[in-house]
Amino acid sequence: LAACMARLAGRVQNEIVWDPFCGSGLELIESALLGGVRGIHGTDVSAEAIAITRANFAAAQVKPVPANFACCDFRSYAAGASLGPNSVTLIISNPPMGMRVPVANLRGLIEDLFKVAATVLQPGGRLVFANPVPMGKPPRSFQLLSRQAVDFGGFDCHMEKYLKLAR
């Protein structure tokens, strides 16, 4: 799944990639393996997940790419000094869907992801993620480029790719 997501996102030179829910870090590794990545950011609320991401990133032996992994909520990471407005070219993620990791308000989490993405993504930047929430029209800052239903072992999810519009 991570490799498919990275290929759906595409390869852009000097890419700054962020996974707000990095888990084991596989989406970040696959993105880096495609090449052209200048920097990587990964956040997760689980300290164990961040430790696994660090170990997996080291084991993948990706050519030296500056990487920052932080145990924190993605909203606070984006609001802090680590990311600024228009600083990211790709957000790629397989967010928690409430199955293994309980999520009190899944729709609110996805809405917050779009809000944060609207701030940190550069115009022309992409948001690629597995979306468990049925969506109609995307938020005004985004254009839907691709939406494909995927069976996630008993429930459908959508693999989606959005483009941040210049406004």
PDB file of N, CA and C in Angstrom, residues 62-151:
ATOM      1  N   VAL A  62      18.025   4.435   2.935  1.00  0.00           N
ATOM      2  CA  VAL A  62      17.721   5.461   1.949  1.00  0.00           C
ATOM      3  C   VAL A  62      18.913   6.408   1.921  1.00  0.00           C
ATOM      4  N   LYS A  63      19.287   6.857   0.703  1.00  0.00           N
ATOM      5  CA  LYS A  63      20.422   7.784   0.643  1.00  0.00           C
ATOM      6  C   LYS A  63      20.161   8.932   1.602  1.00  0.00           C
ATOM      7  N   PRO A  64      21.213   9.550   2.094  1.00  0.00           N
ATOM      8  CA  PRO A  64      21.037  10.549   3.154  1.00  0.00           C
ATOM      9  C   PRO A  64      19.994  11.622   2.797  1.00  0.00           C
ATOM     10  N   VAL A  65      18.924  11.570   3.530  1.00  0.00           N
ATOM     11  CA  VAL A  65      17.866  12.563   3.408  1.00  0.00           C
ATOM     12  C   VAL A  65      17.617  13.069   4.820  1.00  0.00           C
ATOM     13  N   PRO A  66      17.701  14.368   5.057  1.00  0.00           N
ATOM     14  CA  PRO A  66      17.397  14.873   6.399  1.00  0.00           C
ATOM     15  C   PRO A  66      15.978  14.477   6.799  1.00  0.00           C
ATOM     16  N   ALA A  67      15.880  13.877   7.972  1.00  0.00           N
ATOM     17  CA  ALA A  67      14.577  13.403   8.442  1.00  0.00           C
ATOM     18  C   ALA A  67      14.349  13.862   9.877  1.00  0.00           C
ATOM     19  N   ASN A  68      13.129  14.266  10.154  1.00  0.00           N
ATOM     20  CA  ASN A  68      12.733  14.678  11.484  1.00  0.00           C
ATOM     21  C   ASN A  68      11.493  13.883  11.866  1.00  0.00           C
ATOM     22  N   PHE A  69      11.599  13.094  12.937  1.00  0.00           N
ATOM     23  CA  PHE A  69      10.483  12.309  13.433  1.00  0.00           C
ATOM     24  C   PHE A  69      10.140  12.786  14.833  1.00  0.00           C
ATOM     25  N   ALA A  70       8.864  13.099  15.050  1.00  0.00           N
ATOM     26  CA  ALA A  70       8.456  13.663  16.336  1.00  0.00           C
ATOM     27  C   ALA A  70       7.214  12.966  16.871  1.00  0.00           C
ATOM     28  N   CYS A  71       7.231  12.715  18.171  1.00  0.00           N
ATOM     29  CA  CYS A  71       6.078  12.146  18.852  1.00  0.00           C
ATOM     30  C   CYS A  71       5.200  13.308  19.316  1.00  0.00           C
ATOM     31  N   CYS A  72       4.164  13.583  18.530  1.00  0.00           N
ATOM     32  CA  CYS A  72       3.260  14.680  18.857  1.00  0.00           C
ATOM     33  C   CYS A  72       2.033  14.609  17.950  1.00  0.00           C
ATOM     34  N   ASP A  73       1.063  15.406  18.281  1.00  0.00           N
ATOM     35  CA  ASP A  73      -0.119  15.537  17.440  1.00  0.00           C
ATOM     36  C   ASP A  73       0.242  16.348  16.202  1.00  0.00           C
ATOM     37  N   PHE A  74      -0.228  15.937  15.057  1.00  0.00           N
ATOM     38  CA  PHE A  74       0.125  16.610  13.801  1.00  0.00           C
ATOM     39  C   PHE A  74      -0.271  18.076  13.794  1.00  0.00           C
ATOM     40  N   ARG A  75      -1.356  18.417  14.475  1.00  0.00           N
ATOM     41  CA  ARG A  75      -1.813  19.814  14.494  1.00  0.00           C
ATOM     42  C   ARG A  75      -0.810  20.702  15.211  1.00  0.00           C
ATOM     43  N   SER A  76      -0.233  20.217  16.327  1.00  0.00           N
ATOM     44  CA  SER A  76       0.751  21.025  17.054  1.00  0.00           C
ATOM     45  C   SER A  76       2.074  21.086  16.300  1.00  0.00           C
ATOM     46  N   TYR A  77       2.438  20.020  15.588  1.00  0.00           N
ATOM     47  CA  TYR A  77       3.672  20.018  14.797  1.00  0.00           C
ATOM     48  C   TYR A  77       3.590  21.061  13.688  1.00  0.00           C
ATOM     49  N   ALA A  78       2.457  21.124  13.038  1.00  0.00           N
ATOM     50  CA  ALA A  78       2.271  22.093  11.947  1.00  0.00           C
ATOM     51  C   ALA A  78       2.232  23.519  12.472  1.00  0.00           C
ATOM     52  N   ALA A  79       1.728  23.701  13.679  1.00  0.00           N
ATOM     53  CA  ALA A  79       1.624  25.047  14.254  1.00  0.00           C
ATOM     54  C   ALA A  79       2.940  25.505  14.882  1.00  0.00           C
ATOM     55  N   GLY A  80       3.859  24.578  15.130  1.00  0.00           N
ATOM     56  CA  GLY A  80       5.130  24.909  15.763  1.00  0.00           C
ATOM     57  C   GLY A  80       6.168  25.379  14.761  1.00  0.00           C
ATOM     58  N   ALA A  81       7.407  25.348  15.185  1.00  0.00           N
ATOM     59  CA  ALA A  81       8.505  25.855  14.363  1.00  0.00           C
ATOM     60  C   ALA A  81       8.967  24.865  13.291  1.00  0.00           C
ATOM     61  N   SER A  82       8.512  23.604  13.358  1.00  0.00           N
ATOM     62  CA  SER A  82       9.012  22.586  12.431  1.00  0.00           C
ATOM     63  C   SER A  82       8.518  22.765  11.002  1.00  0.00           C
ATOM     64  N   LEU A  83       7.288  23.188  10.847  1.00  0.00           N
ATOM     65  CA  LEU A  83       6.713  23.416   9.518  1.00  0.00           C
ATOM     66  C   LEU A  83       6.131  24.818   9.486  1.00  0.00           C
ATOM     67  N   GLY A  84       6.279  25.451   8.375  1.00  0.00           N
ATOM     68  CA  GLY A  84       5.684  26.769   8.215  1.00  0.00           C
ATOM     69  C   GLY A  84       4.690  26.752   7.075  1.00  0.00           C
ATOM     70  N   PRO A  85       4.022  27.864   6.861  1.00  0.00           N
ATOM     71  CA  PRO A  85       3.100  27.952   5.725  1.00  0.00           C
ATOM     72  C   PRO A  85       3.853  27.690   4.414  1.00  0.00           C
ATOM     73  N   ASN A  86       3.219  26.930   3.549  1.00  0.00           N
ATOM     74  CA  ASN A  86       3.760  26.633   2.211  1.00  0.00           C
ATOM     75  C   ASN A  86       5.143  25.981   2.253  1.00  0.00           C
ATOM     76  N   SER A  87       5.415  25.163   3.260  1.00  0.00           N
ATOM     77  CA  SER A  87       6.743  24.574   3.417  1.00  0.00           C
ATOM     78  C   SER A  87       6.849  23.125   2.943  1.00  0.00           C
ATOM     79  N   VAL A  88       5.724  22.483   2.639  1.00  0.00           N
ATOM     80  CA  VAL A  88       5.691  21.065   2.293  1.00  0.00           C
ATOM     81  C   VAL A  88       5.171  20.913   0.867  1.00  0.00           C
ATOM     82  N   THR A  89       5.754  19.972   0.121  1.00  0.00           N
ATOM     83  CA  THR A  89       5.277  19.716  -1.249  1.00  0.00           C
ATOM     84  C   THR A  89       4.399  18.478  -1.334  1.00  0.00           C
ATOM     85  N   LEU A  90       4.523  17.568  -0.352  1.00  0.00           N
ATOM     86  CA  LEU A  90       3.724  16.342  -0.351  1.00  0.00           C
ATOM     87  C   LEU A  90       3.371  15.936   1.065  1.00  0.00           C
ATOM     88  N   ILE A  91       2.086  15.731   1.305  1.00  0.00           N
ATOM     89  CA  ILE A  91       1.612  15.072   2.519  1.00  0.00           C
ATOM     90  C   ILE A  91       1.090  13.718   2.065  1.00  0.00           C
ATOM     91  N   ILE A  92       1.638  12.666   2.645  1.00  0.00           N
ATOM     92  CA  ILE A  92       1.258  11.302   2.290  1.00  0.00           C
ATOM     93  C   ILE A  92       1.006  10.538   3.573  1.00  0.00           C
ATOM     94  N   SER A  93      -0.155   9.863   3.682  1.00  0.00           N
ATOM     95  CA  SER A  93      -0.467   9.235   4.956  1.00  0.00           C
ATOM     96  C   SER A  93      -1.541   8.174   4.842  1.00  0.00           C
ATOM     97  N   ASN A  94      -1.440   7.220   5.733  1.00  0.00           N
ATOM     98  CA  ASN A  94      -2.480   6.231   5.967  1.00  0.00           C
ATOM     99  C   ASN A  94      -2.922   6.470   7.406  1.00  0.00           C
ATOM    100  N   PRO A  95      -3.882   7.378   7.609  1.00  0.00           N
ATOM    101  CA  PRO A  95      -4.232   7.797   8.970  1.00  0.00           C
ATOM    102  C   PRO A  95      -4.929   6.702   9.768  1.00  0.00           C
ATOM    103  N   PRO A  96      -5.006   6.884  11.084  1.00  0.00           N
ATOM    104  CA  PRO A  96      -5.754   5.921  11.897  1.00  0.00           C
ATOM    105  C   PRO A  96      -7.224   5.940  11.482  1.00  0.00           C
ATOM    106  N   MET A  97      -7.826   4.790  11.456  1.00  0.00           N
ATOM    107  CA  MET A  97      -9.203   4.685  10.976  1.00  0.00           C
ATOM    108  C   MET A  97     -10.158   4.196  12.047  1.00  0.00           C
ATOM    109  N   GLY A  98      -9.652   4.107  13.279  1.00  0.00           N
ATOM    110  CA  GLY A  98     -10.511   3.722  14.381  1.00  0.00           C
ATOM    111  C   GLY A  98     -10.605   2.224  14.609  1.00  0.00           C
ATOM    112  N   MET A  99      -9.911   1.418  13.805  1.00  0.00           N
ATOM    113  CA  MET A  99      -9.968  -0.035  13.985  1.00  0.00           C
ATOM    114  C   MET A  99      -8.983  -0.463  15.090  1.00  0.00           C
ATOM    115  N   ARG A 100      -7.684  -0.280  14.853  1.00  0.00           N
ATOM    116  CA  ARG A 100      -6.664  -0.635  15.851  1.00  0.00           C
ATOM    117  C   ARG A 100      -6.411   0.514  16.810  1.00  0.00           C
ATOM    118  N   VAL A 101      -6.465   1.719  16.288  1.00  0.00           N
ATOM    119  CA  VAL A 101      -6.225   2.922  17.093  1.00  0.00           C
ATOM    120  C   VAL A 101      -7.550   3.664  17.215  1.00  0.00           C
ATOM    121  N   PRO A 102      -8.128   3.730  18.414  1.00  0.00           N
ATOM    122  CA  PRO A 102      -9.418   4.398  18.573  1.00  0.00           C
ATOM    123  C   PRO A 102      -9.342   5.885  18.206  1.00  0.00           C
ATOM    124  N   VAL A 103     -10.326   6.335  17.456  1.00  0.00           N
ATOM    125  CA  VAL A 103     -10.443   7.741  17.076  1.00  0.00           C
ATOM    126  C   VAL A 103     -11.861   8.183  17.427  1.00  0.00           C
ATOM    127  N   ALA A 104     -11.946   9.133  18.354  1.00  0.00           N
ATOM    128  CA  ALA A 104     -13.257   9.571  18.839  1.00  0.00           C
ATOM    129  C   ALA A 104     -14.094  10.226  17.738  1.00  0.00           C
ATOM    130  N   ASN A 105     -13.457  11.038  16.897  1.00  0.00           N
ATOM    131  CA  ASN A 105     -14.178  11.771  15.852  1.00  0.00           C
ATOM    132  C   ASN A 105     -13.367  11.677  14.560  1.00  0.00           C
ATOM    133  N   LEU A 106     -13.571  10.606  13.817  1.00  0.00           N
ATOM    134  CA  LEU A 106     -12.798  10.366  12.610  1.00  0.00           C
ATOM    135  C   LEU A 106     -13.023  11.449  11.558  1.00  0.00           C
ATOM    136  N   ARG A 107     -14.266  11.863  11.372  1.00  0.00           N
ATOM    137  CA  ARG A 107     -14.556  12.933  10.408  1.00  0.00           C
ATOM    138  C   ARG A 107     -13.833  14.217  10.807  1.00  0.00           C
ATOM    139  N   GLY A 108     -13.841  14.553  12.082  1.00  0.00           N
ATOM    140  CA  GLY A 108     -13.137  15.740  12.562  1.00  0.00           C
ATOM    141  C   GLY A 108     -11.639  15.648  12.335  1.00  0.00           C
ATOM    142  N   LEU A 109     -11.076  14.450  12.497  1.00  0.00           N
ATOM    143  CA  LEU A 109      -9.647  14.254  12.257  1.00  0.00           C
ATOM    144  C   LEU A 109      -9.311  14.525  10.792  1.00  0.00           C
ATOM    145  N   ILE A 110     -10.126  13.997   9.883  1.00  0.00           N
ATOM    146  CA  ILE A 110      -9.890  14.204   8.448  1.00  0.00           C
ATOM    147  C   ILE A 110     -10.090  15.674   8.083  1.00  0.00           C
ATOM    148  N   GLU A 111     -11.095  16.316   8.668  1.00  0.00           N
ATOM    149  CA  GLU A 111     -11.302  17.750   8.422  1.00  0.00           C
ATOM    150  C   GLU A 111     -10.089  18.556   8.897  1.00  0.00           C
ATOM    151  N   ASP A 112      -9.549  18.190  10.060  1.00  0.00           N
ATOM    152  CA  ASP A 112      -8.347  18.866  10.566  1.00  0.00           C
ATOM    153  C   ASP A 112      -7.150  18.621   9.656  1.00  0.00           C
ATOM    154  N   LEU A 113      -7.045  17.415   9.108  1.00  0.00           N
ATOM    155  CA  LEU A 113      -5.967  17.123   8.165  1.00  0.00           C
ATOM    156  C   LEU A 113      -6.044  18.065   6.967  1.00  0.00           C
ATOM    157  N   PHE A 114      -7.226  18.266   6.427  1.00  0.00           N
ATOM    158  CA  PHE A 114      -7.382  19.190   5.293  1.00  0.00           C
ATOM    159  C   PHE A 114      -7.040  20.629   5.689  1.00  0.00           C
ATOM    160  N   LYS A 115      -7.445  21.048   6.887  1.00  0.00           N
ATOM    161  CA  LYS A 115      -7.137  22.409   7.349  1.00  0.00           C
ATOM    162  C   LYS A 115      -5.632  22.622   7.464  1.00  0.00           C
ATOM    163  N   VAL A 116      -4.958  21.663   8.079  1.00  0.00           N
ATOM    164  CA  VAL A 116      -3.508  21.768   8.244  1.00  0.00           C
ATOM    165  C   VAL A 116      -2.829  21.720   6.880  1.00  0.00           C
ATOM    166  N   ALA A 117      -3.285  20.809   6.018  1.00  0.00           N
ATOM    167  CA  ALA A 117      -2.703  20.691   4.670  1.00  0.00           C
ATOM    168  C   ALA A 117      -2.864  21.993   3.898  1.00  0.00           C
ATOM    169  N   ALA A 118      -3.984  22.670   4.054  1.00  0.00           N
ATOM    170  CA  ALA A 118      -4.212  23.933   3.350  1.00  0.00           C
ATOM    171  C   ALA A 118      -3.191  24.990   3.768  1.00  0.00           C
ATOM    172  N   THR A 119      -2.678  24.883   4.974  1.00  0.00           N
ATOM    173  CA  THR A 119      -1.682  25.836   5.468  1.00  0.00           C
ATOM    174  C   THR A 119      -0.266  25.450   5.066  1.00  0.00           C
ATOM    175  N   VAL A 120       0.130  24.203   5.309  1.00  0.00           N
ATOM    176  CA  VAL A 120       1.540  23.827   5.134  1.00  0.00           C
ATOM    177  C   VAL A 120       1.919  23.435   3.711  1.00  0.00           C
ATOM    178  N   LEU A 121       0.951  23.007   2.897  1.00  0.00           N
ATOM    179  CA  LEU A 121       1.285  22.629   1.520  1.00  0.00           C
ATOM    180  C   LEU A 121       1.520  23.857   0.658  1.00  0.00           C
ATOM    181  N   GLN A 122       2.524  23.782  -0.185  1.00  0.00           N
ATOM    182  CA  GLN A 122       2.755  24.815  -1.193  1.00  0.00           C
ATOM    183  C   GLN A 122       1.659  24.722  -2.246  1.00  0.00           C
ATOM    184  N   PRO A 123       1.324  25.825  -2.912  1.00  0.00           N
ATOM    185  CA  PRO A 123       0.426  25.716  -4.061  1.00  0.00           C
ATOM    186  C   PRO A 123       1.031  24.730  -5.064  1.00  0.00           C
ATOM    187  N   GLY A 124       0.229  23.814  -5.547  1.00  0.00           N
ATOM    188  CA  GLY A 124       0.716  22.755  -6.424  1.00  0.00           C
ATOM    189  C   GLY A 124       1.176  21.529  -5.656  1.00  0.00           C
ATOM    190  N   GLY A 125       1.206  21.623  -4.315  1.00  0.00           N
ATOM    191  CA  GLY A 125       1.556  20.477  -3.484  1.00  0.00           C
ATOM    192  C   GLY A 125       0.435  19.459  -3.502  1.00  0.00           C
ATOM    193  N   ARG A 126       0.774  18.221  -3.111  1.00  0.00           N
ATOM    194  CA  ARG A 126      -0.195  17.146  -3.163  1.00  0.00           C
ATOM    195  C   ARG A 126      -0.475  16.563  -1.787  1.00  0.00           C
ATOM    196  N   LEU A 127      -1.709  16.145  -1.615  1.00  0.00           N
ATOM    197  CA  LEU A 127      -2.155  15.417  -0.436  1.00  0.00           C
ATOM    198  C   LEU A 127      -2.623  14.053  -0.926  1.00  0.00           C
ATOM    199  N   VAL A 128      -1.937  12.999  -0.503  1.00  0.00           N
ATOM    200  CA  VAL A 128      -2.287  11.633  -0.892  1.00  0.00           C
ATOM    201  C   VAL A 128      -2.515  10.852   0.390  1.00  0.00           C
ATOM    202  N   PHE A 129      -3.734  10.305   0.534  1.00  0.00           N
ATOM    203  CA  PHE A 129      -3.998   9.555   1.758  1.00  0.00           C
ATOM    204  C   PHE A 129      -5.151   8.585   1.585  1.00  0.00           C
ATOM    205  N   ALA A 130      -5.168   7.612   2.479  1.00  0.00           N
ATOM    206  CA  ALA A 130      -6.270   6.661   2.554  1.00  0.00           C
ATOM    207  C   ALA A 130      -7.356   7.325   3.391  1.00  0.00           C
ATOM    208  N   ASN A 131      -8.485   7.596   2.764  1.00  0.00           N
ATOM    209  CA  ASN A 131      -9.552   8.340   3.425  1.00  0.00           C
ATOM    210  C   ASN A 131     -10.700   7.401   3.796  1.00  0.00           C
ATOM    211  N   PRO A 132     -10.921   7.181   5.091  1.00  0.00           N
ATOM    212  CA  PRO A 132     -12.007   6.312   5.520  1.00  0.00           C
ATOM    213  C   PRO A 132     -13.356   7.024   5.614  1.00  0.00           C
ATOM    214  N   VAL A 133     -13.378   8.326   5.389  1.00  0.00           N
ATOM    215  CA  VAL A 133     -14.596   9.126   5.550  1.00  0.00           C
ATOM    216  C   VAL A 133     -15.190   9.436   4.175  1.00  0.00           C
ATOM    217  N   PRO A 134     -16.449   9.074   3.950  1.00  0.00           N
ATOM    218  CA  PRO A 134     -17.071   9.424   2.662  1.00  0.00           C
ATOM    219  C   PRO A 134     -17.068  10.940   2.465  1.00  0.00           C
ATOM    220  N   MET A 135     -16.605  11.360   1.294  1.00  0.00           N
ATOM    221  CA  MET A 135     -16.479  12.796   1.020  1.00  0.00           C
ATOM    222  C   MET A 135     -17.305  13.166  -0.200  1.00  0.00           C
ATOM    223  N   GLY A 136     -17.813  14.345  -0.172  1.00  0.00           N
ATOM    224  CA  GLY A 136     -18.431  14.925  -1.352  1.00  0.00           C
ATOM    225  C   GLY A 136     -17.392  15.772  -2.062  1.00  0.00           C
ATOM    226  N   LYS A 137     -17.687  17.046  -2.172  1.00  0.00           N
ATOM    227  CA  LYS A 137     -16.728  17.983  -2.760  1.00  0.00           C
ATOM    228  C   LYS A 137     -15.563  18.209  -1.814  1.00  0.00           C
ATOM    229  N   PRO A 138     -14.358  18.351  -2.364  1.00  0.00           N
ATOM    230  CA  PRO A 138     -13.218  18.649  -1.489  1.00  0.00           C
ATOM    231  C   PRO A 138     -13.288  20.089  -0.979  1.00  0.00           C
ATOM    232  N   PRO A 139     -12.554  20.389   0.083  1.00  0.00           N
ATOM    233  CA  PRO A 139     -12.486  21.779   0.549  1.00  0.00           C
ATOM    234  C   PRO A 139     -12.014  22.700  -0.580  1.00  0.00           C
ATOM    235  N   ARG A 140     -12.365  23.970  -0.495  1.00  0.00           N
ATOM    236  CA  ARG A 140     -12.086  24.946  -1.567  1.00  0.00           C
ATOM    237  C   ARG A 140     -10.628  25.038  -1.977  1.00  0.00           C
ATOM    238  N   SER A 141      -9.717  24.789  -1.067  1.00  0.00           N
ATOM    239  CA  SER A 141      -8.290  24.917  -1.371  1.00  0.00           C
ATOM    240  C   SER A 141      -7.738  23.761  -2.197  1.00  0.00           C
ATOM    241  N   PHE A 142      -8.551  22.746  -2.436  1.00  0.00           N
ATOM    242  CA  PHE A 142      -8.054  21.527  -3.067  1.00  0.00           C
ATOM    243  C   PHE A 142      -8.866  21.108  -4.281  1.00  0.00           C
ATOM    244  N   GLN A 143      -8.165  20.483  -5.209  1.00  0.00           N
ATOM    245  CA  GLN A 143      -8.803  19.849  -6.366  1.00  0.00           C
ATOM    246  C   GLN A 143      -8.555  18.349  -6.253  1.00  0.00           C
ATOM    247  N   LEU A 144      -9.621  17.571  -6.326  1.00  0.00           N
ATOM    248  CA  LEU A 144      -9.503  16.125  -6.302  1.00  0.00           C
ATOM    249  C   LEU A 144      -8.957  15.660  -7.648  1.00  0.00           C
ATOM    250  N   LEU A 145      -7.835  14.938  -7.619  1.00  0.00           N
ATOM    251  CA  LEU A 145      -7.233  14.413  -8.849  1.00  0.00           C
ATOM    252  C   LEU A 145      -7.537  12.942  -9.051  1.00  0.00           C
ATOM    253  N   SER A 146      -7.719  12.216  -7.949  1.00  0.00           N
ATOM    254  CA  SER A 146      -7.935  10.772  -8.052  1.00  0.00           C
ATOM    255  C   SER A 146      -8.638  10.272  -6.801  1.00  0.00           C
ATOM    256  N   ARG A 147      -9.596   9.361  -6.997  1.00  0.00           N
ATOM    257  CA  ARG A 147     -10.273   8.701  -5.872  1.00  0.00           C
ATOM    258  C   ARG A 147     -10.593   7.279  -6.307  1.00  0.00           C
ATOM    259  N   GLN A 148     -10.055   6.313  -5.576  1.00  0.00           N
ATOM    260  CA  GLN A 148     -10.259   4.912  -5.912  1.00  0.00           C
ATOM    261  C   GLN A 148     -10.646   4.140  -4.661  1.00  0.00           C
ATOM    262  N   ALA A 149     -11.743   3.401  -4.719  1.00  0.00           N
ATOM    263  CA  ALA A 149     -12.142   2.565  -3.588  1.00  0.00           C
ATOM    264  C   ALA A 149     -11.152   1.416  -3.430  1.00  0.00           C
ATOM    265  N   VAL A 150     -10.798   1.138  -2.176  1.00  0.00           N
ATOM    266  CA  VAL A 150      -9.870   0.053  -1.855  1.00  0.00           C
ATOM    267  C   VAL A 150     -10.482  -0.747  -0.710  1.00  0.00           C
ATOM    268  N   ASP A 151     -10.487  -2.068  -0.834  1.00  0.00           N
ATOM    269  CA  ASP A 151     -10.966  -2.938   0.239  1.00  0.00           C
ATOM    270  C   ASP A 151      -9.864  -3.060   1.285  1.00  0.00           C
TER     271      ASP A 151
END
